[in-house]
PDB file of C-alpha atoms in Angstrom:
ATOM      1  CA  UNK O   1      -2.466 -30.790  46.225  1.00  0.00           C
ATOM      2  CA  UNK O   2      -0.407 -29.000  48.926  1.00  0.00           C
ATOM      3  CA  UNK O   3      -0.324 -25.487  50.395  1.00  0.00           C
ATOM      4  CA  UNK O   4       3.001 -24.030  51.869  1.00  0.00           C
ATOM      5  CA  UNK O   5       2.716 -21.553  54.373  1.00  0.00           C
ATOM      6  CA  UNK O   6       6.146 -19.216  54.758  1.00  0.00           C
ATOM      7  CA  UNK O   7       5.493 -17.481  57.862  1.00  0.00           C
ATOM      8  CA  UNK O   8       6.318 -20.313  59.522  1.00  0.00           C
ATOM      9  CA  UNK O   9       6.419 -23.518  58.291  1.00  0.00           C
ATOM     10  CA  UNK O  10       6.231 -25.338  54.963  1.00  0.00           C
ATOM     11  CA  UNK O  11       2.944 -27.920  54.208  1.00  0.00           C
ATOM     12  CA  UNK O  12       3.701 -29.607  50.722  1.00  0.00           C
ATOM     13  CA  UNK O  13       1.056 -32.447  50.173  1.00  0.00           C
ATOM     14  CA  UNK O  14       0.147 -33.048  53.794  1.00  0.00           C
ATOM     15  CA  UNK O  15       3.992 -33.123  55.120  1.00  0.00           C
ATOM     16  CA  UNK O  16       5.170 -29.993  57.280  1.00  0.00           C
ATOM     17  CA  UNK O  17       8.885 -29.059  57.303  1.00  0.00           C
ATOM     18  CA  UNK O  18       9.526 -25.944  59.621  1.00  0.00           C
ATOM     19  CA  UNK O  19      11.491 -22.943  58.154  1.00  0.00           C
ATOM     20  CA  UNK O  20      11.393 -20.248  60.826  1.00  0.00           C
ATOM     21  CA  UNK O  21      12.129 -22.080  64.167  1.00  0.00           C
ATOM     22  CA  UNK O  22      13.309 -19.348  66.808  1.00  0.00           C
ATOM     23  CA  UNK O  23      16.943 -19.800  68.510  1.00  0.00           C
ATOM     24  CA  UNK O  24      18.864 -18.915  71.057  1.00  0.00           C
ATOM     25  CA  UNK O  25      22.680 -17.406  70.930  1.00  0.00           C
ATOM     26  CA  UNK O  26      23.688 -21.561  70.808  1.00  0.00           C
ATOM     27  CA  UNK O  27      23.369 -23.258  66.706  1.00  0.00           C
ATOM     28  CA  UNK O  28      20.691 -25.568  66.768  1.00  0.00           C
ATOM     29  CA  UNK O  29      21.212 -28.865  66.234  1.00  0.00           C
ATOM     30  CA  UNK O  30      21.841 -30.457  62.749  1.00  0.00           C
ATOM     31  CA  UNK O  31      19.191 -33.265  61.993  1.00  0.00           C
ATOM     32  CA  UNK O  32      19.934 -36.474  61.123  1.00  0.00           C
ATOM     33  CA  UNK O  33      21.810 -37.214  57.601  1.00  0.00           C
ATOM     34  CA  UNK O  34      19.894 -40.061  56.383  1.00  0.00           C
ATOM     35  CA  UNK O  35      21.810 -40.477  52.920  1.00  0.00           C
ATOM     36  CA  UNK O  36      25.729 -40.700  53.966  1.00  0.00           C
ATOM     37  CA  UNK O  37      26.531 -37.605  53.170  1.00  0.00           C
ATOM     38  CA  UNK O  38      27.931 -35.109  56.087  1.00  0.00           C
ATOM     39  CA  UNK O  39      25.931 -31.805  55.700  1.00  0.00           C
ATOM     40  CA  UNK O  40      22.943 -32.614  54.034  1.00  0.00           C
ATOM     41  CA  UNK O  41      19.694 -34.375  55.996  1.00  0.00           C
ATOM     42  CA  UNK O  42      17.290 -36.153  53.096  1.00  0.00           C
ATOM     43  CA  UNK O  43      14.259 -37.368  54.162  1.00  0.00           C
ATOM     44  CA  UNK O  44      10.844 -37.962  52.399  1.00  0.00           C
ATOM     45  CA  UNK O  45       7.207 -38.647  52.756  1.00  0.00           C
ATOM     46  CA  UNK O  46       3.836 -38.541  50.415  1.00  0.00           C
ATOM     47  CA  UNK O  47       5.739 -38.182  47.674  1.00  0.00           C
ATOM     48  CA  UNK O  48       8.176 -35.100  48.756  1.00  0.00           C
ATOM     49  CA  UNK O  49      11.520 -35.600  48.977  1.00  0.00           C
ATOM     50  CA  UNK O  50      13.225 -32.685  50.885  1.00  0.00           C
ATOM     51  CA  UNK O  51      16.559 -32.203  50.993  1.00  0.00           C
ATOM     52  CA  UNK O  52      18.278 -30.342  53.785  1.00  0.00           C
ATOM     53  CA  UNK O  53      21.238 -28.074  54.350  1.00  0.00           C
ATOM     54  CA  UNK O  54      22.748 -29.246  57.622  1.00  0.00           C
ATOM     55  CA  UNK O  55      25.687 -27.664  59.114  1.00  0.00           C
ATOM     56  CA  UNK O  56      24.493 -24.732  61.147  1.00  0.00           C
ATOM     57  CA  UNK O  57      27.405 -24.885  63.296  1.00  0.00           C
ATOM     58  CA  UNK O  58      28.967 -23.455  59.444  1.00  0.00           C
ATOM     59  CA  UNK O  59      25.619 -21.393  58.086  1.00  0.00           C
ATOM     60  CA  UNK O  60      25.155 -23.782  55.744  1.00  0.00           C
ATOM     61  CA  UNK O  61      28.546 -23.550  53.337  1.00  0.00           C
ATOM     62  CA  UNK O  62      28.427 -26.138  50.850  1.00  0.00           C
ATOM     63  CA  UNK O  63      31.793 -28.241  50.601  1.00  0.00           C
ATOM     64  CA  UNK O  64      32.292 -30.221  47.105  1.00  0.00           C
ATOM     65  CA  UNK O  65      30.868 -33.449  49.110  1.00  0.00           C
ATOM     66  CA  UNK O  66      27.497 -31.934  49.319  1.00  0.00           C
ATOM     67  CA  UNK O  67      27.524 -30.897  45.942  1.00  0.00           C
ATOM     68  CA  UNK O  68      27.634 -34.168  44.964  1.00  0.00           C
ATOM     69  CA  UNK O  69      25.236 -35.203  47.460  1.00  0.00           C
ATOM     70  CA  UNK O  70      22.356 -33.001  46.319  1.00  0.00           C
ATOM     71  CA  UNK O  71      22.863 -34.002  42.551  1.00  0.00           C
ATOM     72  CA  UNK O  72      23.267 -36.996  42.926  1.00  0.00           C
ATOM     73  CA  UNK O  73      20.252 -37.217  45.118  1.00  0.00           C
ATOM     74  CA  UNK O  74      18.158 -35.034  42.377  1.00  0.00           C
ATOM     75  CA  UNK O  75      19.578 -37.539  39.432  1.00  0.00           C
ATOM     76  CA  UNK O  76      17.839 -40.522  41.992  1.00  0.00           C
ATOM     77  CA  UNK O  77      14.618 -38.321  42.538  1.00  0.00           C
ATOM     78  CA  UNK O  78      14.046 -37.551  38.938  1.00  0.00           C
ATOM     79  CA  UNK O  79      14.280 -41.511  38.430  1.00  0.00           C
ATOM     80  CA  UNK O  80      12.097 -42.296  41.313  1.00  0.00           C
ATOM     81  CA  UNK O  81       8.164 -42.490  40.989  1.00  0.00           C
ATOM     82  CA  UNK O  82       7.681 -42.302  44.669  1.00  0.00           C
ATOM     83  CA  UNK O  83       9.119 -38.386  44.461  1.00  0.00           C
ATOM     84  CA  UNK O  84       6.576 -36.035  43.059  1.00  0.00           C
ATOM     85  CA  UNK O  85       8.479 -32.725  44.253  1.00  0.00           C
ATOM     86  CA  UNK O  86      12.022 -31.915  45.755  1.00  0.00           C
ATOM     87  CA  UNK O  87      12.250 -29.031  48.212  1.00  0.00           C
ATOM     88  CA  UNK O  88      15.529 -27.637  49.114  1.00  0.00           C
ATOM     89  CA  UNK O  89      16.118 -25.647  52.273  1.00  0.00           C
ATOM     90  CA  UNK O  90      18.649 -24.901  55.366  1.00  0.00           C
ATOM     91  CA  UNK O  91      18.726 -26.256  59.039  1.00  0.00           C
ATOM     92  CA  UNK O  92      18.857 -23.569  61.338  1.00  0.00           C
ATOM     93  CA  UNK O  93      19.014 -19.579  61.028  1.00  0.00           C
ATOM     94  CA  UNK O  94      21.015 -19.881  57.369  1.00  0.00           C
ATOM     95  CA  UNK O  95      19.428 -20.893  54.296  1.00  0.00           C
ATOM     96  CA  UNK O  96      23.141 -20.930  52.809  1.00  0.00           C
ATOM     97  CA  UNK O  97      26.682 -19.167  53.382  1.00  0.00           C
ATOM     98  CA  UNK O  98      27.667 -20.144  49.955  1.00  0.00           C
ATOM     99  CA  UNK O  99      30.866 -22.455  49.235  1.00  0.00           C
ATOM    100  CA  UNK O 100      32.957 -23.540  52.864  1.00  0.00           C
ATOM    101  CA  UNK O 101      36.065 -21.803  51.760  1.00  0.00           C
ATOM    102  CA  UNK O 102      38.075 -24.955  52.977  1.00  0.00           C
ATOM    103  CA  UNK O 103      36.990 -26.354  49.722  1.00  0.00           C
ATOM    104  CA  UNK O 104      39.747 -24.013  48.242  1.00  0.00           C
ATOM    105  CA  UNK O 105      42.569 -24.659  50.384  1.00  0.00           C
ATOM    106  CA  UNK O 106      42.436 -27.893  51.924  1.00  0.00           C
ATOM    107  CA  UNK O 107      43.530 -31.673  50.239  1.00  0.00           C
ATOM    108  CA  UNK O 108      45.694 -29.652  47.016  1.00  0.00           C
ATOM    109  CA  UNK O 109      45.726 -32.265  44.055  1.00  0.00           C
ATOM    110  CA  UNK O 110      49.155 -32.740  42.472  1.00  0.00           C
ATOM    111  CA  UNK O 111      48.353 -30.629  40.018  1.00  0.00           C
ATOM    112  CA  UNK O 112      48.412 -27.099  42.009  1.00  0.00           C
ATOM    113  CA  UNK O 113      45.232 -25.121  41.328  1.00  0.00           C
ATOM    114  CA  UNK O 114      44.701 -25.268  37.853  1.00  0.00           C
ATOM    115  CA  UNK O 115      43.851 -29.363  38.618  1.00  0.00           C
ATOM    116  CA  UNK O 116      41.754 -28.204  42.246  1.00  0.00           C
ATOM    117  CA  UNK O 117      39.839 -25.311  39.713  1.00  0.00           C
ATOM    118  CA  UNK O 118      39.306 -28.133  36.605  1.00  0.00           C
ATOM    119  CA  UNK O 119      38.003 -30.573  39.481  1.00  0.00           C
ATOM    120  CA  UNK O 120      36.081 -27.805  40.975  1.00  0.00           C
ATOM    121  CA  UNK O 121      34.298 -26.768  37.629  1.00  0.00           C
ATOM    122  CA  UNK O 122      33.764 -30.479  36.957  1.00  0.00           C
ATOM    123  CA  UNK O 123      32.018 -30.857  40.702  1.00  0.00           C
ATOM    124  CA  UNK O 124      30.136 -27.182  40.021  1.00  0.00           C
ATOM    125  CA  UNK O 125      28.662 -28.313  35.753  1.00  0.00           C
ATOM    126  CA  UNK O 126      27.436 -31.596  37.691  1.00  0.00           C
ATOM    127  CA  UNK O 127      25.398 -30.137  40.072  1.00  0.00           C
ATOM    128  CA  UNK O 128      23.878 -27.049  38.452  1.00  0.00           C
ATOM    129  CA  UNK O 129      23.105 -29.553  35.180  1.00  0.00           C
ATOM    130  CA  UNK O 130      21.262 -32.189  37.829  1.00  0.00           C
ATOM    131  CA  UNK O 131      19.075 -28.962  38.928  1.00  0.00           C
ATOM    132  CA  UNK O 132      18.637 -27.817  34.995  1.00  0.00           C
ATOM    133  CA  UNK O 133      17.433 -31.133  33.793  1.00  0.00           C
ATOM    134  CA  UNK O 134      15.057 -32.052  36.856  1.00  0.00           C
ATOM    135  CA  UNK O 135      12.145 -33.066  35.851  1.00  0.00           C
ATOM    136  CA  UNK O 136       9.978 -32.462  38.275  1.00  0.00           C
ATOM    137  CA  UNK O 137       8.910 -29.868  40.539  1.00  0.00           C
ATOM    138  CA  UNK O 138      12.212 -28.412  42.424  1.00  0.00           C
ATOM    139  CA  UNK O 139      11.241 -25.343  45.115  1.00  0.00           C
ATOM    140  CA  UNK O 140      13.295 -23.696  47.800  1.00  0.00           C
ATOM    141  CA  UNK O 141      12.220 -22.580  50.672  1.00  0.00           C
ATOM    142  CA  UNK O 142      14.799 -19.997  52.026  1.00  0.00           C
ATOM    143  CA  UNK O 143      14.917 -19.674  55.586  1.00  0.00           C
ATOM    144  CA  UNK O 144      17.416 -16.941  56.344  1.00  0.00           C
ATOM    145  CA  UNK O 145      20.625 -15.217  54.488  1.00  0.00           C
ATOM    146  CA  UNK O 146      21.648 -17.278  50.987  1.00  0.00           C
ATOM    147  CA  UNK O 147      25.117 -15.493  50.012  1.00  0.00           C
ATOM    148  CA  UNK O 148      27.051 -17.102  46.569  1.00  0.00           C
ATOM    149  CA  UNK O 149      25.362 -20.073  44.599  1.00  0.00           C
ATOM    150  CA  UNK O 150      22.631 -20.623  46.877  1.00  0.00           C
ATOM    151  CA  UNK O 151      20.931 -16.969  45.491  1.00  0.00           C
ATOM    152  CA  UNK O 152      22.331 -18.008  42.008  1.00  0.00           C
ATOM    153  CA  UNK O 153      21.015 -21.377  42.105  1.00  0.00           C
ATOM    154  CA  UNK O 154      17.220 -19.739  42.515  1.00  0.00           C
ATOM    155  CA  UNK O 155      16.558 -19.115  39.178  1.00  0.00           C
ATOM    156  CA  UNK O 156      16.957 -22.800  38.328  1.00  0.00           C
ATOM    157  CA  UNK O 157      14.256 -23.700  40.721  1.00  0.00           C
ATOM    158  CA  UNK O 158      10.570 -24.159  39.746  1.00  0.00           C
ATOM    159  CA  UNK O 159       9.226 -21.925  42.925  1.00  0.00           C
ATOM    160  CA  UNK O 160      10.908 -20.215  45.314  1.00  0.00           C
ATOM    161  CA  UNK O 161       9.464 -19.219  48.875  1.00  0.00           C
ATOM    162  CA  UNK O 162      11.296 -17.050  51.838  1.00  0.00           C
ATOM    163  CA  UNK O 163      10.938 -16.303  55.233  1.00  0.00           C
ATOM    164  CA  UNK O 164      10.739 -12.685  56.377  1.00  0.00           C
ATOM    165  CA  UNK O 165      14.167 -12.822  57.264  1.00  0.00           C
ATOM    166  CA  UNK O 166      16.212 -14.514  53.887  1.00  0.00           C
ATOM    167  CA  UNK O 167      18.450 -11.974  52.719  1.00  0.00           C
ATOM    168  CA  UNK O 168      20.183 -12.395  49.391  1.00  0.00           C
ATOM    169  CA  UNK O 169      23.877 -11.498  48.391  1.00  0.00           C
ATOM    170  CA  UNK O 170      25.803 -12.124  44.891  1.00  0.00           C
ATOM    171  CA  UNK O 171      29.258 -10.847  46.417  1.00  0.00           C
ATOM    172  CA  UNK O 172      31.441 -12.226  43.544  1.00  0.00           C
ATOM    173  CA  UNK O 173      32.375  -8.591  41.698  1.00  0.00           C
ATOM    174  CA  UNK O 174      33.884  -7.306  45.393  1.00  0.00           C
ATOM    175  CA  UNK O 175      35.573 -10.582  45.514  1.00  0.00           C
ATOM    176  CA  UNK O 176      36.804 -10.061  41.842  1.00  0.00           C
ATOM    177  CA  UNK O 177      35.162 -13.348  40.641  1.00  0.00           C
ATOM    178  CA  UNK O 178      32.595 -13.750  38.283  1.00  0.00           C
ATOM    179  CA  UNK O 179      29.350 -15.537  38.397  1.00  0.00           C
ATOM    180  CA  UNK O 180      29.198 -19.057  38.779  1.00  0.00           C
ATOM    181  CA  UNK O 181      26.054 -21.233  38.778  1.00  0.00           C
ATOM    182  CA  UNK O 182      22.759 -20.279  36.626  1.00  0.00           C
ATOM    183  CA  UNK O 183      24.522 -17.589  35.249  1.00  0.00           C
ATOM    184  CA  UNK O 184      26.992 -20.659  33.544  1.00  0.00           C
ATOM    185  CA  UNK O 185      26.239 -22.450  30.654  1.00  0.00           C
ATOM    186  CA  UNK O 186      26.113 -25.955  30.766  1.00  0.00           C
ATOM    187  CA  UNK O 187      27.494 -27.731  27.508  1.00  0.00           C
ATOM    188  CA  UNK O 188      24.615 -29.713  27.390  1.00  0.00           C
ATOM    189  CA  UNK O 189      21.871 -26.698  27.553  1.00  0.00           C
ATOM    190  CA  UNK O 190      23.965 -23.761  26.848  1.00  0.00           C
ATOM    191  CA  UNK O 191      21.647 -21.381  28.527  1.00  0.00           C
ATOM    192  CA  UNK O 192      20.950 -19.321  31.615  1.00  0.00           C
ATOM    193  CA  UNK O 193      17.923 -19.702  33.828  1.00  0.00           C
ATOM    194  CA  UNK O 194      16.681 -22.339  31.626  1.00  0.00           C
ATOM    195  CA  UNK O 195      13.436 -23.386  34.779  1.00  0.00           C
ATOM    196  CA  UNK O 196      12.724 -19.632  34.723  1.00  0.00           C
ATOM    197  CA  UNK O 197      12.202 -19.921  30.433  1.00  0.00           C
ATOM    198  CA  UNK O 198      10.574 -22.811  30.706  1.00  0.00           C
ATOM    199  CA  UNK O 199       7.259 -20.985  31.543  1.00  0.00           C
ATOM    200  CA  UNK O 200       7.809 -18.082  29.272  1.00  0.00           C
TER     201      UNK O 200
END
């Protein structure tokens, strides 16, 4: 079995993934994407599939395409016997800054804000359902600050490891919003924090 060392690197089943490198003033270079989704870098070795949020210049903020890409990757990994565990982490100093606000300002659909909200709800439901239903160990390696949905979805992981510079913020109330992600009920599985409750 693998060992996970939080002080500087993640070690799992013989795979080492750096999560706490020090950088200068410039943002670190993004890793090469491997699954055709801009903002994600997916790699696999010895049964460990790593999904890396890969927009360090944007603090790994999530686009709609990244939500869909993560969900699709988890669904495919669930059916792939070569994948034994999935690791979620970020590139650079940040784990994830939450939603990319351009999700709500660009490409407004013909139906206006109502259609945009409906489309967004569908994307988020599919993303959360993929995490909730994932049948294998799902591990988060939080390598830096996390804001919003990357915080609330940590409850959907089986294990969460953090570096000493990880911080957590859920600014929903101060922004006049309701919490999402792990606190949102799925039509298929209407329960909160289901992966945690499986361990009870």
